Coordinates of C-alpha atoms in Angstrom, one line a residue:
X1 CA 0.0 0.0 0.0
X2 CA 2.2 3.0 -1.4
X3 CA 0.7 6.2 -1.6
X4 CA 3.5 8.4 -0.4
X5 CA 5.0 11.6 -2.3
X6 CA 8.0 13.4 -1.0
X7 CA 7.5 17.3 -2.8
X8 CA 11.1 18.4 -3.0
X9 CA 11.3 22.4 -3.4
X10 CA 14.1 23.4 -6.3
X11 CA 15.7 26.8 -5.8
X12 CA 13.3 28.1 -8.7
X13 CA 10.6 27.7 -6.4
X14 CA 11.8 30.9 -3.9
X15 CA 10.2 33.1 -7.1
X16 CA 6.8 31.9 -5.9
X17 CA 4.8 32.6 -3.3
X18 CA 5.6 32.3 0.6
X19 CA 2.2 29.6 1.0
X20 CA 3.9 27.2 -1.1
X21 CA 6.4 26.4 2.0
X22 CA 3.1 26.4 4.3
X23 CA 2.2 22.7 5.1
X24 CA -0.4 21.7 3.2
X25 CA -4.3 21.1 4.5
X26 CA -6.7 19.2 2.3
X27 CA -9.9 21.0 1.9
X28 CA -12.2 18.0 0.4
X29 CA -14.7 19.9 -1.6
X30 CA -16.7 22.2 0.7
X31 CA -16.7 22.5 4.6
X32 CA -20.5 21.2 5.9
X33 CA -22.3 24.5 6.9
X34 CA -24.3 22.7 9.7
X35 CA -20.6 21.1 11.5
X36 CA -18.2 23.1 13.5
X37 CA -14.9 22.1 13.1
X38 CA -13.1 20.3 15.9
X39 CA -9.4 20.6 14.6
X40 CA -6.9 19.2 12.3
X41 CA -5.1 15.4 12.0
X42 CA -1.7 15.2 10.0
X43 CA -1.4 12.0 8.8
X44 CA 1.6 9.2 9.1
X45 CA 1.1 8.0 5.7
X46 CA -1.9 8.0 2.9
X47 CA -4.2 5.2 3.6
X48 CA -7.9 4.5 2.4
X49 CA -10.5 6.7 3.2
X50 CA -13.8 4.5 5.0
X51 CA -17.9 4.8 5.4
X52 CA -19.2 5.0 8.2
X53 CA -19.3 1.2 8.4
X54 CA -16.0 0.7 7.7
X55 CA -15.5 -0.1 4.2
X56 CA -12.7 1.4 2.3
X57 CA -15.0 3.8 -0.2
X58 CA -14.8 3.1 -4.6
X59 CA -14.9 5.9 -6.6
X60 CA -17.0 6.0 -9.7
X61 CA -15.5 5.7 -13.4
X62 CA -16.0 8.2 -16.2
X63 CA -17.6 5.9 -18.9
X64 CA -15.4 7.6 -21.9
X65 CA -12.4 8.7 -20.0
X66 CA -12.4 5.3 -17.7
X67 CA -10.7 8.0 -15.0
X68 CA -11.8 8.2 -11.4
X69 CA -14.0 11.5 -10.4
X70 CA -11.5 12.5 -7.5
X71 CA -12.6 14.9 -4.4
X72 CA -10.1 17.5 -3.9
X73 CA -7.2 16.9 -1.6
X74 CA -7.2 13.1 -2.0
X75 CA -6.1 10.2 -4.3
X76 CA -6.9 7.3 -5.4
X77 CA -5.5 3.8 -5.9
X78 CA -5.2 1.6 -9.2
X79 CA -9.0 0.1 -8.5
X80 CA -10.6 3.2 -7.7
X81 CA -10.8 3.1 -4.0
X82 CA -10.4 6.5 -2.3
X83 CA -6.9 7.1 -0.4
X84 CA -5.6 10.4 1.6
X85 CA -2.9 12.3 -0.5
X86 CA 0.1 12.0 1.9
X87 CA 2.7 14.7 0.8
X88 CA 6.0 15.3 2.8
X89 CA 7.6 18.5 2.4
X90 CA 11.2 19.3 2.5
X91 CA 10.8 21.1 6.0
X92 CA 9.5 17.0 7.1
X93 CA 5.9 19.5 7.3
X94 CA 3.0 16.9 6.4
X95 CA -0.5 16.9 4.8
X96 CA -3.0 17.4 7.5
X97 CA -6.9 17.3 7.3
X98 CA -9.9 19.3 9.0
X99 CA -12.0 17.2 11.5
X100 CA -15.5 17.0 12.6
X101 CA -15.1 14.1 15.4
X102 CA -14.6 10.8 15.6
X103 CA -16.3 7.6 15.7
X104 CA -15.7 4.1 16.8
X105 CA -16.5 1.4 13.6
X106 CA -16.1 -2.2 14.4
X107 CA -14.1 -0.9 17.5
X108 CA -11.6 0.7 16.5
X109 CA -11.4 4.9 16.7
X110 CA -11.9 6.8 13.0
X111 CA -11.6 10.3 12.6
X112 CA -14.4 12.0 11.3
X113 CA -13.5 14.3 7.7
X114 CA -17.2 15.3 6.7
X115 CA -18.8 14.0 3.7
X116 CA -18.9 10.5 5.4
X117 CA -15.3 10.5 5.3
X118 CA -13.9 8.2 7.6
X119 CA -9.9 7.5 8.5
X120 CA -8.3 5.2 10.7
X121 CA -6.4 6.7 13.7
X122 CA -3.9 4.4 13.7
X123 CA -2.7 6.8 10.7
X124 CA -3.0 9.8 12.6
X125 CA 0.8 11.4 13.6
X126 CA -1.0 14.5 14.8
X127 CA -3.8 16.1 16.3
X128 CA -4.0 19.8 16.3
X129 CA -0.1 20.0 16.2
X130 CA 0.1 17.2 18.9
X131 CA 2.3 13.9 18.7
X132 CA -0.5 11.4 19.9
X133 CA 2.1 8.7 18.7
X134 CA 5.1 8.7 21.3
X135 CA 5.2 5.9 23.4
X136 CA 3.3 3.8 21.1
X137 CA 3.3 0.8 18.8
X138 CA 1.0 0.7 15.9
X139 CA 0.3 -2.8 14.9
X140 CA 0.4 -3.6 10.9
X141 CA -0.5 -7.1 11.4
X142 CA -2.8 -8.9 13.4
X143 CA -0.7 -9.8 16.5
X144 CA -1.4 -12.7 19.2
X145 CA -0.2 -11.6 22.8
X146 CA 2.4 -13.7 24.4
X147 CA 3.6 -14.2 27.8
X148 CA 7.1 -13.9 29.0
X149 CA 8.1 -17.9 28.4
X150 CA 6.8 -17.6 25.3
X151 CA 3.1 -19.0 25.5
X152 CA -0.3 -17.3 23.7
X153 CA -2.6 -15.7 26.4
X154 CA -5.5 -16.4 23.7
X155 CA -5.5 -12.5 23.1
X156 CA -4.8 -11.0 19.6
X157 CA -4.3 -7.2 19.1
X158 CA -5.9 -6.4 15.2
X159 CA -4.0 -4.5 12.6
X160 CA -4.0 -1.0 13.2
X161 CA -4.2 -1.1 17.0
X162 CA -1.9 1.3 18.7
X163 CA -1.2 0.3 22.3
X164 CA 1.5 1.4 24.6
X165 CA 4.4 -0.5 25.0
X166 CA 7.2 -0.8 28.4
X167 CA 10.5 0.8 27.8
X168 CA 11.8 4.6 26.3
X169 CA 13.5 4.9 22.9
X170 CA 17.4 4.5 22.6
X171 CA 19.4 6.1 20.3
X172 CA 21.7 3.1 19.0
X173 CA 25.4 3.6 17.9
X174 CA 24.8 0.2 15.8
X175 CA 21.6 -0.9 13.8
X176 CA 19.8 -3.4 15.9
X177 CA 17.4 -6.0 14.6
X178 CA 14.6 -3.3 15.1
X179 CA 14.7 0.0 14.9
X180 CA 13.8 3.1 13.5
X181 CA 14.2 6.7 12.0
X182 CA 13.3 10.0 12.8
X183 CA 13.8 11.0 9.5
X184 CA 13.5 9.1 6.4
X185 CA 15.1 10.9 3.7
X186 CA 18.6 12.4 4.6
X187 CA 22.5 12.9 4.8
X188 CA 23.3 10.5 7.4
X189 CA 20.5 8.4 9.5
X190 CA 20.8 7.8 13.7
X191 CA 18.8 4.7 14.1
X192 CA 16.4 4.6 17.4
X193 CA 15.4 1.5 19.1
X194 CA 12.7 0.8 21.7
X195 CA 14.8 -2.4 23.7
X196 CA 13.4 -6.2 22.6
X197 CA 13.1 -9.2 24.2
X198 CA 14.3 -12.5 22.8
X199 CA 11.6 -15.4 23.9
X200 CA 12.5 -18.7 22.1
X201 CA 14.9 -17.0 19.2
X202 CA 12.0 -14.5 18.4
X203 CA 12.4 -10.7 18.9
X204 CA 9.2 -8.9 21.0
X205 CA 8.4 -5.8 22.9
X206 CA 7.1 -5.5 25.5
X207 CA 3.3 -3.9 26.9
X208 CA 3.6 -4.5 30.3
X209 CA 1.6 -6.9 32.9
X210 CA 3.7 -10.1 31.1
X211 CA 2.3 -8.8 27.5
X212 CA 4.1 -9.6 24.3
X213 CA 3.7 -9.0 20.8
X214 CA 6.4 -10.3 18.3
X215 CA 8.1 -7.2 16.5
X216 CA 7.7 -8.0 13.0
X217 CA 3.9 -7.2 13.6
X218 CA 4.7 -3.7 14.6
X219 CA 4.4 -0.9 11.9
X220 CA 5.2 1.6 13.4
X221 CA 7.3 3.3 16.3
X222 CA 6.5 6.6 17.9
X223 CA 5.0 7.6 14.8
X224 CA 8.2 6.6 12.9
X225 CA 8.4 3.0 10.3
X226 CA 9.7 0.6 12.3
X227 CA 12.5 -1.0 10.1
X228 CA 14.3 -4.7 10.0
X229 CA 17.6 -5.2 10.0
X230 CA 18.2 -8.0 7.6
X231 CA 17.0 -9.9 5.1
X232 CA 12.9 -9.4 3.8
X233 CA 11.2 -11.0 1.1
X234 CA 9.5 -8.8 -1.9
X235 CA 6.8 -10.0 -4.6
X236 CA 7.6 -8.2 -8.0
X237 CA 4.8 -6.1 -9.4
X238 CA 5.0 -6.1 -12.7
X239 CA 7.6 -7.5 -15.4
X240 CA 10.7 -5.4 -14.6
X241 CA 14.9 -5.5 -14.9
X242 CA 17.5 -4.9 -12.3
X243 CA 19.6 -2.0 -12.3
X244 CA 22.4 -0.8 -11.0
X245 CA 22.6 2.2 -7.9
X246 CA 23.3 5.0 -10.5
X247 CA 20.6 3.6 -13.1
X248 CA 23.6 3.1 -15.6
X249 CA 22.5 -0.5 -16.7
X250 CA 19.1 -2.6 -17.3
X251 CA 20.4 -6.5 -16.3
X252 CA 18.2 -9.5 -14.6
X253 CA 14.8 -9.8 -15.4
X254 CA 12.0 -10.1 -12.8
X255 CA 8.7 -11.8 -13.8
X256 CA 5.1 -10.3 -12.1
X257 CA 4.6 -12.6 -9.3
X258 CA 8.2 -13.6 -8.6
X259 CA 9.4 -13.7 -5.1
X260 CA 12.9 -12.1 -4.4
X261 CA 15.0 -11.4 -1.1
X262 CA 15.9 -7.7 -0.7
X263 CA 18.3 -6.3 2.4
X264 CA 18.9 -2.4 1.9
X265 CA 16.8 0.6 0.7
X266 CA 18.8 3.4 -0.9
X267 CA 18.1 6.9 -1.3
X268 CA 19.2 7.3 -5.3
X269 CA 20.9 9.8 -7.3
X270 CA 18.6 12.7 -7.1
X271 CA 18.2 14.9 -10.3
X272 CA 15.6 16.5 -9.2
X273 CA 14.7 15.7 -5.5
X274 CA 13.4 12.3 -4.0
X275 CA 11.4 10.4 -5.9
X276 CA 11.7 7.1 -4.3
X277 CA 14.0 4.3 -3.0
X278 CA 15.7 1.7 -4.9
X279 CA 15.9 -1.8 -3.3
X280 CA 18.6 -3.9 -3.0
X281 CA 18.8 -7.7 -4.0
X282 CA 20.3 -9.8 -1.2
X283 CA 21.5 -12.3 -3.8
X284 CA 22.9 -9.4 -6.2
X285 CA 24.2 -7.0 -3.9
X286 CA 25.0 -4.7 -7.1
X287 CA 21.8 -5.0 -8.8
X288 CA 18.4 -3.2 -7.7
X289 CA 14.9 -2.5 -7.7
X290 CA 12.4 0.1 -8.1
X291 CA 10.3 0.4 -5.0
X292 CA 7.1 1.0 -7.6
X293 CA 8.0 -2.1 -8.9
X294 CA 7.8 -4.5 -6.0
X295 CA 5.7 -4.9 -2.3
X296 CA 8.2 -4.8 0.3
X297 CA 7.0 -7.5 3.5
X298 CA 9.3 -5.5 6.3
X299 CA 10.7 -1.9 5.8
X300 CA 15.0 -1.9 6.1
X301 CA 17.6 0.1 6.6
X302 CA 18.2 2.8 4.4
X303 CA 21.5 4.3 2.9
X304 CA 22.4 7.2 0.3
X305 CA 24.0 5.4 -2.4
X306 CA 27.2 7.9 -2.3
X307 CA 27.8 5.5 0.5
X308 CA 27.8 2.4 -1.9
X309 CA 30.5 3.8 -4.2
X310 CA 32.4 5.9 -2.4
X311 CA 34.2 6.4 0.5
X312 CA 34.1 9.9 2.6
X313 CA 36.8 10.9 5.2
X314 CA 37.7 14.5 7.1
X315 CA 40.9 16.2 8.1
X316 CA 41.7 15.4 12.0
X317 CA 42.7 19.4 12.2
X318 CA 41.8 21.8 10.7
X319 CA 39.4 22.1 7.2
X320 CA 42.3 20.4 5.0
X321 CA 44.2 17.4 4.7
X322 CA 48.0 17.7 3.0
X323 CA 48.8 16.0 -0.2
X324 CA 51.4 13.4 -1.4
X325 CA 52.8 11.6 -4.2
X326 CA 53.3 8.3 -5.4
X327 CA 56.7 8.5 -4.4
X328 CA 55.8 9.0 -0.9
X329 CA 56.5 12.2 -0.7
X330 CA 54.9 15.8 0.0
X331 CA 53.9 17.8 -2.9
X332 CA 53.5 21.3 -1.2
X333 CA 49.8 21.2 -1.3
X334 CA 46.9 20.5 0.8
X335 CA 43.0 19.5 -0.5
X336 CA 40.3 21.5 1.2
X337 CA 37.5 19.7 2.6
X338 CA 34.1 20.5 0.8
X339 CA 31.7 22.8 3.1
X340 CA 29.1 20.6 3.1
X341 CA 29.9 16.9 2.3
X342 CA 33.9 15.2 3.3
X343 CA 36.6 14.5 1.4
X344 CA 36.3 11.2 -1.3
X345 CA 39.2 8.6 -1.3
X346 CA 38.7 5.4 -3.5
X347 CA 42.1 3.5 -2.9
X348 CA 44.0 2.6 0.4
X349 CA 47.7 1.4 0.0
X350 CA 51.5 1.3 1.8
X351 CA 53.6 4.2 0.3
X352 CA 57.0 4.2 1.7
X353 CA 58.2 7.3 2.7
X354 CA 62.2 8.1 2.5
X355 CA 62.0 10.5 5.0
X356 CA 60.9 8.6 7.3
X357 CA 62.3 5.0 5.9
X358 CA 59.3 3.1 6.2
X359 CA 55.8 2.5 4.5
X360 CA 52.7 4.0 6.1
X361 CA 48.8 3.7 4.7
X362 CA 47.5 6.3 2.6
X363 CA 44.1 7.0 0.8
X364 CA 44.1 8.3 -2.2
X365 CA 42.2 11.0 -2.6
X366 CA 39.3 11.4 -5.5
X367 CA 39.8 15.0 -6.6
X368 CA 37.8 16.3 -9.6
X369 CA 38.9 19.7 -9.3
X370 CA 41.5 21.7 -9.0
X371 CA 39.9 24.5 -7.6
X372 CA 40.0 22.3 -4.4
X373 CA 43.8 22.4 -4.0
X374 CA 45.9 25.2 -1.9
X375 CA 49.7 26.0 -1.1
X376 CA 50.5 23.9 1.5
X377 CA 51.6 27.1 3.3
X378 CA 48.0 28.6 3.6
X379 CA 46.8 29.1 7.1
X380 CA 43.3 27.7 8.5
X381 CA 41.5 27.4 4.8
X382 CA 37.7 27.9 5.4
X383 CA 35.6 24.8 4.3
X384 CA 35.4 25.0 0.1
X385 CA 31.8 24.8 -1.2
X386 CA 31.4 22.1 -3.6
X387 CA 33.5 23.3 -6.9
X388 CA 32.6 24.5 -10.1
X389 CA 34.1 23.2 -12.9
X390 CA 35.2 25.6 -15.9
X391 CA 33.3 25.9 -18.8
X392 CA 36.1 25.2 -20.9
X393 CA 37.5 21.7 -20.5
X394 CA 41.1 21.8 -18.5
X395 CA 43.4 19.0 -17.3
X396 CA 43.1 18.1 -14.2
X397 CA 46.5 18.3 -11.8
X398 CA 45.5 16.9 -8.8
X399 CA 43.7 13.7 -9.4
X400 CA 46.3 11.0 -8.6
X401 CA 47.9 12.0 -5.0
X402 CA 47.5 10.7 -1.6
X403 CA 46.9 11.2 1.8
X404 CA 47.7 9.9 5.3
X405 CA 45.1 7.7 6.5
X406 CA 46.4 9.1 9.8
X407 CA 45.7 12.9 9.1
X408 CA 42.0 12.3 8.8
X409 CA 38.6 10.2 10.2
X410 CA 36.4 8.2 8.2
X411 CA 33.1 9.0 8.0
X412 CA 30.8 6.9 5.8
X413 CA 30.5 4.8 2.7
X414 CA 32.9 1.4 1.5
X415 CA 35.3 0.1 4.1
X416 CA 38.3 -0.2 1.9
X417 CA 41.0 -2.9 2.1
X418 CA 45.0 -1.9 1.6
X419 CA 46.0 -2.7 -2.1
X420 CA 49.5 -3.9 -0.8
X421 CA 51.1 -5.0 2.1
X422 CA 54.3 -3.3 4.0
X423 CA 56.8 -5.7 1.9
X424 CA 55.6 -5.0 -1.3
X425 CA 55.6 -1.3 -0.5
X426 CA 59.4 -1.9 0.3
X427 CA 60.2 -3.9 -2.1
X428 CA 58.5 -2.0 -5.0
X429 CA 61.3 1.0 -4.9
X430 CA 63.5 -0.6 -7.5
X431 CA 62.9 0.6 -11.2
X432 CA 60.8 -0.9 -13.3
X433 CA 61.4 -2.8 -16.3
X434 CA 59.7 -2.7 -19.9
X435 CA 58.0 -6.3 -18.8
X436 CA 56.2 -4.8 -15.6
X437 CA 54.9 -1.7 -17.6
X438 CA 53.4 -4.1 -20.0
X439 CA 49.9 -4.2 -18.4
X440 CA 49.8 -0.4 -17.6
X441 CA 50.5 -0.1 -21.9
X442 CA 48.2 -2.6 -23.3
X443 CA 45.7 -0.3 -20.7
X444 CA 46.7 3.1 -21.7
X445 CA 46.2 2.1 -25.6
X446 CA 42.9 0.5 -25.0
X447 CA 41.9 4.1 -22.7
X448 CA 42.9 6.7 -25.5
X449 CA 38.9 6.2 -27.6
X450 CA 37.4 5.4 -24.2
X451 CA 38.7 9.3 -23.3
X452 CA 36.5 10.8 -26.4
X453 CA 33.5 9.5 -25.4
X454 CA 31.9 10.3 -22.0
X455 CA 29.4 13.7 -21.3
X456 CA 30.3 13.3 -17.7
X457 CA 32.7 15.8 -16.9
X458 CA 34.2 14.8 -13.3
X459 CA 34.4 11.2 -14.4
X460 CA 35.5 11.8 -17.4
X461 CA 38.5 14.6 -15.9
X462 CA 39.4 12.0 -13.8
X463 CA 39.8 9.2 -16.4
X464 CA 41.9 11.8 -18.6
X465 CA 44.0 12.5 -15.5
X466 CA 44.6 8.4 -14.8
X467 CA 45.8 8.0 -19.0
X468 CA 48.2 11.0 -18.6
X469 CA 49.6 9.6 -15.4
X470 CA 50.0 6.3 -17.2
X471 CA 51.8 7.5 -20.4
X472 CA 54.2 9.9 -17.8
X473 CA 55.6 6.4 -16.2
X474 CA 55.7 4.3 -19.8
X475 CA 58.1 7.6 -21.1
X476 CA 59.5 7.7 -17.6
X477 CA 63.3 5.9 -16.8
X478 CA 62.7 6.1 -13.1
X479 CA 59.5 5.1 -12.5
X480 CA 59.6 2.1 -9.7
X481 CA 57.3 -1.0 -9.3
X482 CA 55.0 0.5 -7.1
X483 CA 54.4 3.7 -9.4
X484 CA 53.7 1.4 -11.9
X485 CA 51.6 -1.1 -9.9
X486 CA 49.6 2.3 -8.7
X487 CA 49.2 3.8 -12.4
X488 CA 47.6 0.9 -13.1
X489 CA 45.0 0.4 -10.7
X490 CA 44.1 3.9 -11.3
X491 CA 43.4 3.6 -14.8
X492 CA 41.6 0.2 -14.1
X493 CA 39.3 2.5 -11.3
X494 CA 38.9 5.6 -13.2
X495 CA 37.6 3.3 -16.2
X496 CA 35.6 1.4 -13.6
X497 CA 33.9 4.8 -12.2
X498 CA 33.7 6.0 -15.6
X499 CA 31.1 3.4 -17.0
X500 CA 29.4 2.9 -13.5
X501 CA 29.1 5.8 -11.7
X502 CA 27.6 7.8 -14.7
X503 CA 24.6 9.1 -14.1
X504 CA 21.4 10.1 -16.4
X505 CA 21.7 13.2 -17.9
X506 CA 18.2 14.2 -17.0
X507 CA 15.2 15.6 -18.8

């Protein structure tokens, strides 16, 4: 049951008027004369709209148009019946609908919209501006009640109940089994936890008075999606493909009606704000699925996918980090960290340093523009706002240096795994001979109509920036091992990032 719009507010948007960042308040057709209204529910999510006996209401078809005849301020699913429209704004502001009292239909409490417009309140977040949700479970499947050893007490709590459960919300400093968000579209997520109990290798929460209901009934937390960590199973929707986390490929087919395992919800490349998560097969852990194109049996984690291809890291002092060579050595300049994102690195390797006569770990770092790089000499940088790149295509400089692994903190995305060892590091000083640049040739020859061909210009710059590194240590008599080794694993990951990481272009 998806019904949920995020409304994402481009900069073009600040033309219009101020009400457009008001939240918005469904007004379905006309306010009845002869009710007062009592106040105003914001909604969780959009779910079906009810009569007052509790049957989800079916809109009538248009003979020649075969489309549904609509109220104002609501939706409809693929059959016709009558939802709420559920729209989040960027300000996490929600729809919310007047209210002329409330009702209880086959015991459970509705909220009254006029018209004979009847909602469940175990979809209500809000009412008049207040949480009624803290402290509360709502139940998305029918649950039994347990007791402490594990036995039934012959008591079932029916979907949509909310009931109160023992305990106060945790924030967690690692996912456990269940959890949940207080916000669902962002940066970086914080997961929350209300503390389980494990009865006979089954998670539950507890309601108090030896009460328990198993957690994979719960749909809800405080008002927030209660989310699995792990594996869930999915039905496919419709006849579909599998694609990758930047869209950049169609490859497996799914077949309407085919069951599949899914572990990770990502937040997409966004070209024009959220417009839904991608899913990722547990099987296929590079392949994906639209959520439109699937039904989801328990919500899980979510990611940005920045965190599935890249790595992020930040200077230890100050706002910059200082760079290096492939020699080991200092190159008289630093990289400033971006204002409001970290610093990318896609490589981890043993340099060895002469100074110091030893190998030590470095990233190395994935620059895309020069504009990022300062003299080494200039004091306390301010953060850099993301750069611009020229109009005019230029080389880039900076793309192939390092930096200590000790003179910054990772942050998010891969966990990378040292390309080399200590030895090798060592042992890679000596020059190298025409047989170990043999590989980085036979790749710089294949790279040179690869270069011609890609719109994307950060990719691309970077790609450009591997091949010139490559031809300087074919032409180059002192070029060691190591230099070598690196220029070819560069080329090999620029090429790799070229023709995955691409995006769409767009409309």
């Amino acid at each position: 049951m998806k019904f949920f719009k995020k409304v994402g507010i481009g900069l073009t948007a600040l033309a219009l008027s101020t009400t457009l960042f008001l939240p918005y308040t469904a007004n379905p057709q006309t306010v009845e004369a002869a009710q007062k209204i009592k106040g105003k529910v914001t909604l969780l999510e959009s779910d079906y709209v009810y009569n007052p006996s509790g049957h989800k209401i079916k809109l009538k078809q248009n003979r020649g148009t075969h489309s549904y005849n609509i109220p104002n301020g609501f939706s409809a699913d693929p059959k016709g019946y009558l939802t709420t429209e559920m729209i989040v704004y960027d300000d996490d502001s929600r729809t919310s609908y007047p209210y002329y009292g409330t009702k209880k239909i086959n015991g459970q409490k509705f909220y009254y919209l006029g018209h004979n417009y009847y909602i469940n309140s175990a979809n209500v977040l809000k009412v008049n501006g207040r949480n009624i949700t803290q402290g509360k479970l709502t139940i998305k499947h029918d649950a039994l009640i347990y007791t402490k050893t594990g036995k039934t007490t012959g008591k079932k709590l029916r979907a949509n109940t909310v009931v109160k459960y023992q305990g106060k919300a945790k924030t967690a400093t690692k996912t456990p089994k269940y959890f949940y968000y207080l916000k669902d579209v962002a940066r970086y997520f914080q997961p929350k936890y209300v503390s389980t109990h494990k009865i006979k290798g089954k998670y539950f929460y507890s309601l108090g008075h030896n009460s328990y209901i198993k957690a994979a009934n719960v749909g809800y937390i405080n008002g927030h999606i209660a989310r699995y960590n792990g594996v869930s199973s999915a039905t496919v929707l419709k006849n579909t493909a599998s694609i990758t986390v930047n869209y950049s490929a169609v490859k497996r087919k799914l077949k309407k009606g085919q069951k599949i395992k899914l572990d990770l919800t990502v937040i997409p490349y966004q070209n024009d704000g959220f417009e839904g998560y991608l899913y990722r097969l547990h099987d296929y852990p590079d392949e994906y699925v639209d959520e439109n194109d699937v039904k989801l049996k328990k919500n899980l984690p979510i990611i940005d996918y920045r965190d599935l291809v890249y790595t992020y890291v930040t200077p230890v002092t100050d706002n910059s980090a200082e760079l290096y060579d492939t020699a080991g050595k200092t190159i008289g300049k630093r990289i400033i960290k971006p204002q409001y994102s970290n610093l990318k690195v896609d490589g981890l390797m043993y340099l060895w340093v002469p100074e110091e006569n030893k190998a030590e770990l470095f990233y190395h770092c994935l620059n895309y523009s020069d504009a990022s790089v300062i003299d080494a000499n200039q004091p306390n940088p301010v953060p850099n706002s993301e750069p611009t790149y020229p109009a005019k295509k230029q080389a880039l400089i900076y793309g192939n240096n390092f930096i200590k692994v000790n003179d910054v903190r990772y942050i998010s995305g891969l966990k990378l795994k040292a390309l080399n060892t200590i030895a090798q590091a060592e042992n890679g000083q000596k020059i190298a001979t025409g047989a170990d640049k043999q590989e980085l040739l036979t790749l710089f020859n294949e790279g040179k109509d690869l270069a011609q061909n890609s719109a994307y210009h950060d990719l691309m710059s970077n790609y450009d920036c591997a091949l010139r590194n490559a031809s300087a240590m074919l032409r180059s008599d002192k070029a060691t091992v190591t230099q070598v080794d690196e220029a070819v694993w560069y080329v090999k990951t620029a090429k790799k990032q070229l023709t995955t990481m691409s995006t769409p272009p767009g409309d």
